[in-house]
Amino acid sequence: MSNRGSTSGVVYVHSSPSAVCPHVEWAISGTLGDRADLRWTAQPAAPGQLRAECVWTGDAGTGGRLASALRAWPMIRFEVTEEPSSGVDGERFCFAPVLGLWHARTSANGDIVVSEDQLRALAARSRGGESFAHSVDELLGAAWDDALEPFRRAGDGAPVTWLHRVG
């Protein structure tokens, strides 16, 4: 792998049934081309579920490939972040059962980036302040933040695994 387009990010598996954990590791391993041996810990926000996180490095676009691979298990909750790299915005992917997958571009400091076209479309379809506010919440992934926040807080201080994309 060349350094051009190289980036890093984090995979947060907020909750997974224990039987699915090996599949999650295989999905991450297959995407990164390196063995993912995650350290799973209990998820206090969902008794009987486990959580893990890993820091990864790879080519730009790896975050999207990781999120796509993890969507195969609709019963897990996860987030994938990708840091901005040369000429490429960062990204954030969130998945929660029932809500599905949400994706947004992120700035260097991690804020959600909303494009001019997204704002124009939002303004065109909004019919008043409440409608506009609801549409802004959708763009910013508020429903996913609300659904995942209890799982994020419960994971504070959990162990992190470091992974690198090979090839």
PDB file of C-alpha atoms in Angstrom:
ATOM      1  CA  MET A   1       0.000   0.000   0.000  1.00  0.00           C
ATOM      2  CA  SER A   2       1.338   3.444  -0.860  1.00  0.00           C
ATOM      3  CA  ASN A   3       0.976   6.358   1.532  1.00  0.00           C
ATOM      4  CA  ARG A   4      -1.038   8.274  -1.085  1.00  0.00           C
ATOM      5  CA  GLY A   5      -4.663   7.994  -0.072  1.00  0.00           C
ATOM      6  CA  SER A   6      -3.787   6.243   3.183  1.00  0.00           C
ATOM      7  CA  THR A   7      -6.041   6.984   6.118  1.00  0.00           C
ATOM      8  CA  SER A   8      -7.173   5.557   9.422  1.00  0.00           C
ATOM      9  CA  GLY A   9     -10.342   5.171  11.395  1.00  0.00           C
ATOM     10  CA  VAL A  10     -12.157   3.231  14.064  1.00  0.00           C
ATOM     11  CA  VAL A  11     -14.722   0.435  13.999  1.00  0.00           C
ATOM     12  CA  TYR A  12     -16.980   0.486  17.051  1.00  0.00           C
ATOM     13  CA  VAL A  13     -19.107  -2.634  17.402  1.00  0.00           C
ATOM     14  CA  HIS A  14     -21.448  -1.378  20.088  1.00  0.00           C
ATOM     15  CA  SER A  15     -23.415  -4.601  20.497  1.00  0.00           C
ATOM     16  CA  SER A  16     -23.331  -8.066  19.017  1.00  0.00           C
ATOM     17  CA  PRO A  17     -24.673 -11.449  20.097  1.00  0.00           C
ATOM     18  CA  SER A  18     -21.745 -13.691  21.054  1.00  0.00           C
ATOM     19  CA  ALA A  19     -22.534 -16.143  18.226  1.00  0.00           C
ATOM     20  CA  VAL A  20     -22.086 -13.343  15.660  1.00  0.00           C
ATOM     21  CA  CYS A  21     -18.757 -12.036  17.035  1.00  0.00           C
ATOM     22  CA  PRO A  22     -16.557 -14.424  14.978  1.00  0.00           C
ATOM     23  CA  HIS A  23     -18.445 -13.371  11.827  1.00  0.00           C
ATOM     24  CA  VAL A  24     -17.827  -9.713  12.643  1.00  0.00           C
ATOM     25  CA  GLU A  25     -14.106 -10.446  13.043  1.00  0.00           C
ATOM     26  CA  TRP A  26     -14.055 -12.333   9.707  1.00  0.00           C
ATOM     27  CA  ALA A  27     -15.797  -9.425   7.957  1.00  0.00           C
ATOM     28  CA  ILE A  28     -13.268  -6.928   9.323  1.00  0.00           C
ATOM     29  CA  SER A  29     -10.362  -9.271   8.540  1.00  0.00           C
ATOM     30  CA  GLY A  30     -11.565  -9.839   4.981  1.00  0.00           C
ATOM     31  CA  THR A  31     -11.944  -6.114   4.367  1.00  0.00           C
ATOM     32  CA  LEU A  32      -8.563  -5.166   5.807  1.00  0.00           C
ATOM     33  CA  GLY A  33      -6.659  -8.217   4.575  1.00  0.00           C
ATOM     34  CA  ASP A  34      -5.270  -8.710   8.074  1.00  0.00           C
ATOM     35  CA  ARG A  35      -6.461 -10.879  10.962  1.00  0.00           C
ATOM     36  CA  ALA A  36      -8.793  -9.040  13.304  1.00  0.00           C
ATOM     37  CA  ASP A  37      -8.576 -10.528  16.779  1.00  0.00           C
ATOM     38  CA  LEU A  38     -10.900  -8.234  18.689  1.00  0.00           C
ATOM     39  CA  ARG A  39     -11.112  -8.054  22.470  1.00  0.00           C
ATOM     40  CA  TRP A  40     -14.785  -8.491  23.236  1.00  0.00           C
ATOM     41  CA  THR A  41     -16.230  -7.199  26.503  1.00  0.00           C
ATOM     42  CA  ALA A  42     -19.725  -7.207  27.979  1.00  0.00           C
ATOM     43  CA  GLN A  43     -22.045  -4.435  26.786  1.00  0.00           C
ATOM     44  CA  PRO A  44     -23.782  -3.132  29.935  1.00  0.00           C
ATOM     45  CA  ALA A  45     -26.431  -1.311  27.857  1.00  0.00           C
ATOM     46  CA  ALA A  46     -27.584  -4.657  26.398  1.00  0.00           C
ATOM     47  CA  PRO A  47     -27.168  -7.581  28.796  1.00  0.00           C
ATOM     48  CA  GLY A  48     -25.993 -10.707  26.979  1.00  0.00           C
ATOM     49  CA  GLN A  49     -24.417  -8.666  24.160  1.00  0.00           C
ATOM     50  CA  LEU A  50     -20.725  -7.979  23.587  1.00  0.00           C
ATOM     51  CA  ARG A  51     -18.831  -4.928  22.316  1.00  0.00           C
ATOM     52  CA  ALA A  52     -15.414  -4.312  20.752  1.00  0.00           C
ATOM     53  CA  GLU A  53     -13.559  -1.624  18.871  1.00  0.00           C
ATOM     54  CA  CYS A  54     -10.536  -1.492  16.642  1.00  0.00           C
ATOM     55  CA  VAL A  55      -8.424   1.216  15.106  1.00  0.00           C
ATOM     56  CA  TRP A  56      -7.557   0.548  11.460  1.00  0.00           C
ATOM     57  CA  THR A  57      -5.368   1.988   8.738  1.00  0.00           C
ATOM     58  CA  GLY A  58      -5.952   1.548   5.023  1.00  0.00           C
ATOM     59  CA  ASP A  59      -6.729   3.227   1.732  1.00  0.00           C
ATOM     60  CA  ALA A  60      -9.337   5.960   1.436  1.00  0.00           C
ATOM     61  CA  GLY A  61     -12.742   4.279   1.096  1.00  0.00           C
ATOM     62  CA  THR A  62     -11.923   1.478   3.556  1.00  0.00           C
ATOM     63  CA  GLY A  63     -14.484   2.849   6.034  1.00  0.00           C
ATOM     64  CA  GLY A  64     -17.282   2.379   3.499  1.00  0.00           C
ATOM     65  CA  ARG A  65     -16.107  -1.142   2.712  1.00  0.00           C
ATOM     66  CA  LEU A  66     -16.052  -1.996   6.426  1.00  0.00           C
ATOM     67  CA  ALA A  67     -19.578  -0.625   6.941  1.00  0.00           C
ATOM     68  CA  SER A  68     -20.810  -2.567   3.917  1.00  0.00           C
ATOM     69  CA  ALA A  69     -19.279  -5.794   5.227  1.00  0.00           C
ATOM     70  CA  LEU A  70     -20.775  -5.327   8.715  1.00  0.00           C
ATOM     71  CA  ARG A  71     -24.298  -4.642   7.382  1.00  0.00           C
ATOM     72  CA  ALA A  72     -24.583  -8.388   6.736  1.00  0.00           C
ATOM     73  CA  TRP A  73     -25.644  -8.782  10.396  1.00  0.00           C
ATOM     74  CA  PRO A  74     -28.712  -6.588  10.969  1.00  0.00           C
ATOM     75  CA  MET A  75     -28.821  -7.448  14.686  1.00  0.00           C
ATOM     76  CA  ILE A  76     -25.563  -5.651  15.537  1.00  0.00           C
ATOM     77  CA  ARG A  77     -25.025  -1.973  16.306  1.00  0.00           C
ATOM     78  CA  PHE A  78     -21.898  -0.362  14.917  1.00  0.00           C
ATOM     79  CA  GLU A  79     -20.139   2.797  13.820  1.00  0.00           C
ATOM     80  CA  VAL A  80     -17.245   3.175  11.421  1.00  0.00           C
ATOM     81  CA  THR A  81     -15.237   6.363  11.126  1.00  0.00           C
ATOM     82  CA  GLU A  82     -12.680   7.262   8.476  1.00  0.00           C
ATOM     83  CA  GLU A  83     -10.326  10.201   8.944  1.00  0.00           C
ATOM     84  CA  PRO A  84      -9.940  12.727   6.112  1.00  0.00           C
ATOM     85  CA  SER A  85      -6.956  12.078   3.849  1.00  0.00           C
ATOM     86  CA  SER A  86      -5.292  14.036   1.065  1.00  0.00           C
ATOM     87  CA  GLY A  87      -8.129  15.302  -1.148  1.00  0.00           C
ATOM     88  CA  VAL A  88     -10.748  13.056   0.513  1.00  0.00           C
ATOM     89  CA  ASP A  89     -13.310  14.002   3.168  1.00  0.00           C
ATOM     90  CA  GLY A  90     -13.673  11.911   6.268  1.00  0.00           C
ATOM     91  CA  GLU A  91     -16.729   9.710   6.689  1.00  0.00           C
ATOM     92  CA  ARG A  92     -18.944   8.353   9.425  1.00  0.00           C
ATOM     93  CA  PHE A  93     -21.236   5.352   9.128  1.00  0.00           C
ATOM     94  CA  CYS A  94     -23.750   4.370  11.819  1.00  0.00           C
ATOM     95  CA  PHE A  95     -25.916   1.271  11.895  1.00  0.00           C
ATOM     96  CA  ALA A  96     -28.711   0.451  14.308  1.00  0.00           C
ATOM     97  CA  PRO A  97     -31.327  -2.288  13.996  1.00  0.00           C
ATOM     98  CA  VAL A  98     -34.619  -0.913  12.638  1.00  0.00           C
ATOM     99  CA  LEU A  99     -32.958   2.359  11.530  1.00  0.00           C
ATOM    100  CA  GLY A 100     -30.481   0.753   9.134  1.00  0.00           C
ATOM    101  CA  LEU A 101     -27.381   2.508   7.820  1.00  0.00           C
ATOM    102  CA  TRP A 102     -26.705   6.252   7.959  1.00  0.00           C
ATOM    103  CA  HIS A 103     -23.695   7.894   6.302  1.00  0.00           C
ATOM    104  CA  ALA A 104     -22.222  11.393   6.219  1.00  0.00           C
ATOM    105  CA  ARG A 105     -19.044  13.182   5.247  1.00  0.00           C
ATOM    106  CA  THR A 106     -17.011  14.658   8.081  1.00  0.00           C
ATOM    107  CA  SER A 107     -14.618  17.584   8.407  1.00  0.00           C
ATOM    108  CA  ALA A 108     -11.108  17.465   9.852  1.00  0.00           C
ATOM    109  CA  ASN A 109     -12.495  18.031  13.360  1.00  0.00           C
ATOM    110  CA  GLY A 110     -15.195  15.345  12.967  1.00  0.00           C
ATOM    111  CA  ASP A 111     -18.201  17.612  12.337  1.00  0.00           C
ATOM    112  CA  ILE A 112     -20.830  16.424   9.866  1.00  0.00           C
ATOM    113  CA  VAL A 113     -20.455  18.231   6.531  1.00  0.00           C
ATOM    114  CA  VAL A 114     -23.677  19.257   4.781  1.00  0.00           C
ATOM    115  CA  SER A 115     -23.293  20.246   1.131  1.00  0.00           C
ATOM    116  CA  GLU A 116     -24.918  23.155  -0.682  1.00  0.00           C
ATOM    117  CA  ASP A 117     -27.057  20.755  -2.707  1.00  0.00           C
ATOM    118  CA  GLN A 118     -28.267  19.016   0.451  1.00  0.00           C
ATOM    119  CA  LEU A 119     -29.226  22.374   1.973  1.00  0.00           C
ATOM    120  CA  ARG A 120     -31.017  23.517  -1.188  1.00  0.00           C
ATOM    121  CA  ALA A 121     -33.007  20.264  -1.350  1.00  0.00           C
ATOM    122  CA  LEU A 122     -33.843  20.540   2.348  1.00  0.00           C
ATOM    123  CA  ALA A 123     -35.035  24.140   1.959  1.00  0.00           C
ATOM    124  CA  ALA A 124     -37.123  23.255  -1.123  1.00  0.00           C
ATOM    125  CA  ARG A 125     -38.999  20.405   0.565  1.00  0.00           C
ATOM    126  CA  SER A 126     -39.381  21.925   4.039  1.00  0.00           C
ATOM    127  CA  ARG A 127     -42.690  23.583   4.822  1.00  0.00           C
ATOM    128  CA  GLY A 128     -41.972  25.658   7.904  1.00  0.00           C
ATOM    129  CA  GLY A 129     -39.641  25.712  10.868  1.00  0.00           C
ATOM    130  CA  GLU A 130     -40.570  22.367  12.398  1.00  0.00           C
ATOM    131  CA  SER A 131     -40.229  20.579   9.061  1.00  0.00           C
ATOM    132  CA  PHE A 132     -36.866  22.269   8.466  1.00  0.00           C
ATOM    133  CA  ALA A 133     -35.605  21.299  11.931  1.00  0.00           C
ATOM    134  CA  HIS A 134     -36.688  17.683  11.398  1.00  0.00           C
ATOM    135  CA  SER A 135     -34.881  17.578   8.047  1.00  0.00           C
ATOM    136  CA  VAL A 136     -31.703  18.991   9.613  1.00  0.00           C
ATOM    137  CA  ASP A 137     -31.894  16.275  12.291  1.00  0.00           C
ATOM    138  CA  GLU A 138     -32.124  13.652   9.515  1.00  0.00           C
ATOM    139  CA  LEU A 139     -29.064  15.082   7.733  1.00  0.00           C
ATOM    140  CA  LEU A 140     -27.091  15.057  10.989  1.00  0.00           C
ATOM    141  CA  GLY A 141     -28.106  11.493  11.909  1.00  0.00           C
ATOM    142  CA  ALA A 142     -29.879  12.486  15.128  1.00  0.00           C
ATOM    143  CA  ALA A 143     -31.946   9.281  15.270  1.00  0.00           C
ATOM    144  CA  TRP A 144     -28.763   7.173  15.045  1.00  0.00           C
ATOM    145  CA  ASP A 145     -27.038   9.270  17.701  1.00  0.00           C
ATOM    146  CA  ASP A 146     -30.052   8.824  19.986  1.00  0.00           C
ATOM    147  CA  ALA A 147     -30.129   5.057  19.368  1.00  0.00           C
ATOM    148  CA  LEU A 148     -26.378   4.536  19.794  1.00  0.00           C
ATOM    149  CA  GLU A 149     -25.541   6.958  22.613  1.00  0.00           C
ATOM    150  CA  PRO A 150     -26.386   4.555  25.491  1.00  0.00           C
ATOM    151  CA  PHE A 151     -24.082   1.978  23.868  1.00  0.00           C
ATOM    152  CA  ARG A 152     -21.287   4.524  23.373  1.00  0.00           C
ATOM    153  CA  ARG A 153     -21.337   5.586  27.017  1.00  0.00           C
ATOM    154  CA  ALA A 154     -21.350   1.981  28.198  1.00  0.00           C
ATOM    155  CA  GLY A 155     -18.160   1.354  26.201  1.00  0.00           C
ATOM    156  CA  ASP A 156     -16.050   4.117  27.779  1.00  0.00           C
ATOM    157  CA  GLY A 157     -12.699   2.700  28.826  1.00  0.00           C
ATOM    158  CA  ALA A 158     -13.054  -0.525  26.805  1.00  0.00           C
ATOM    159  CA  PRO A 159      -9.942  -2.085  25.220  1.00  0.00           C
ATOM    160  CA  VAL A 160      -9.014  -1.144  21.634  1.00  0.00           C
ATOM    161  CA  THR A 161      -7.420  -3.383  18.988  1.00  0.00           C
ATOM    162  CA  TRP A 162      -5.033  -1.855  16.377  1.00  0.00           C
ATOM    163  CA  LEU A 163      -5.262  -3.206  12.809  1.00  0.00           C
ATOM    164  CA  HIS A 164      -3.543  -2.322   9.526  1.00  0.00           C
ATOM    165  CA  ARG A 165      -4.634  -3.010   5.965  1.00  0.00           C
ATOM    166  CA  VAL A 166      -2.059  -5.115   4.120  1.00  0.00           C
ATOM    167  CA  GLY A 167      -1.123  -5.076   0.436  1.00  0.00           C
TER     168      GLY A 167
END
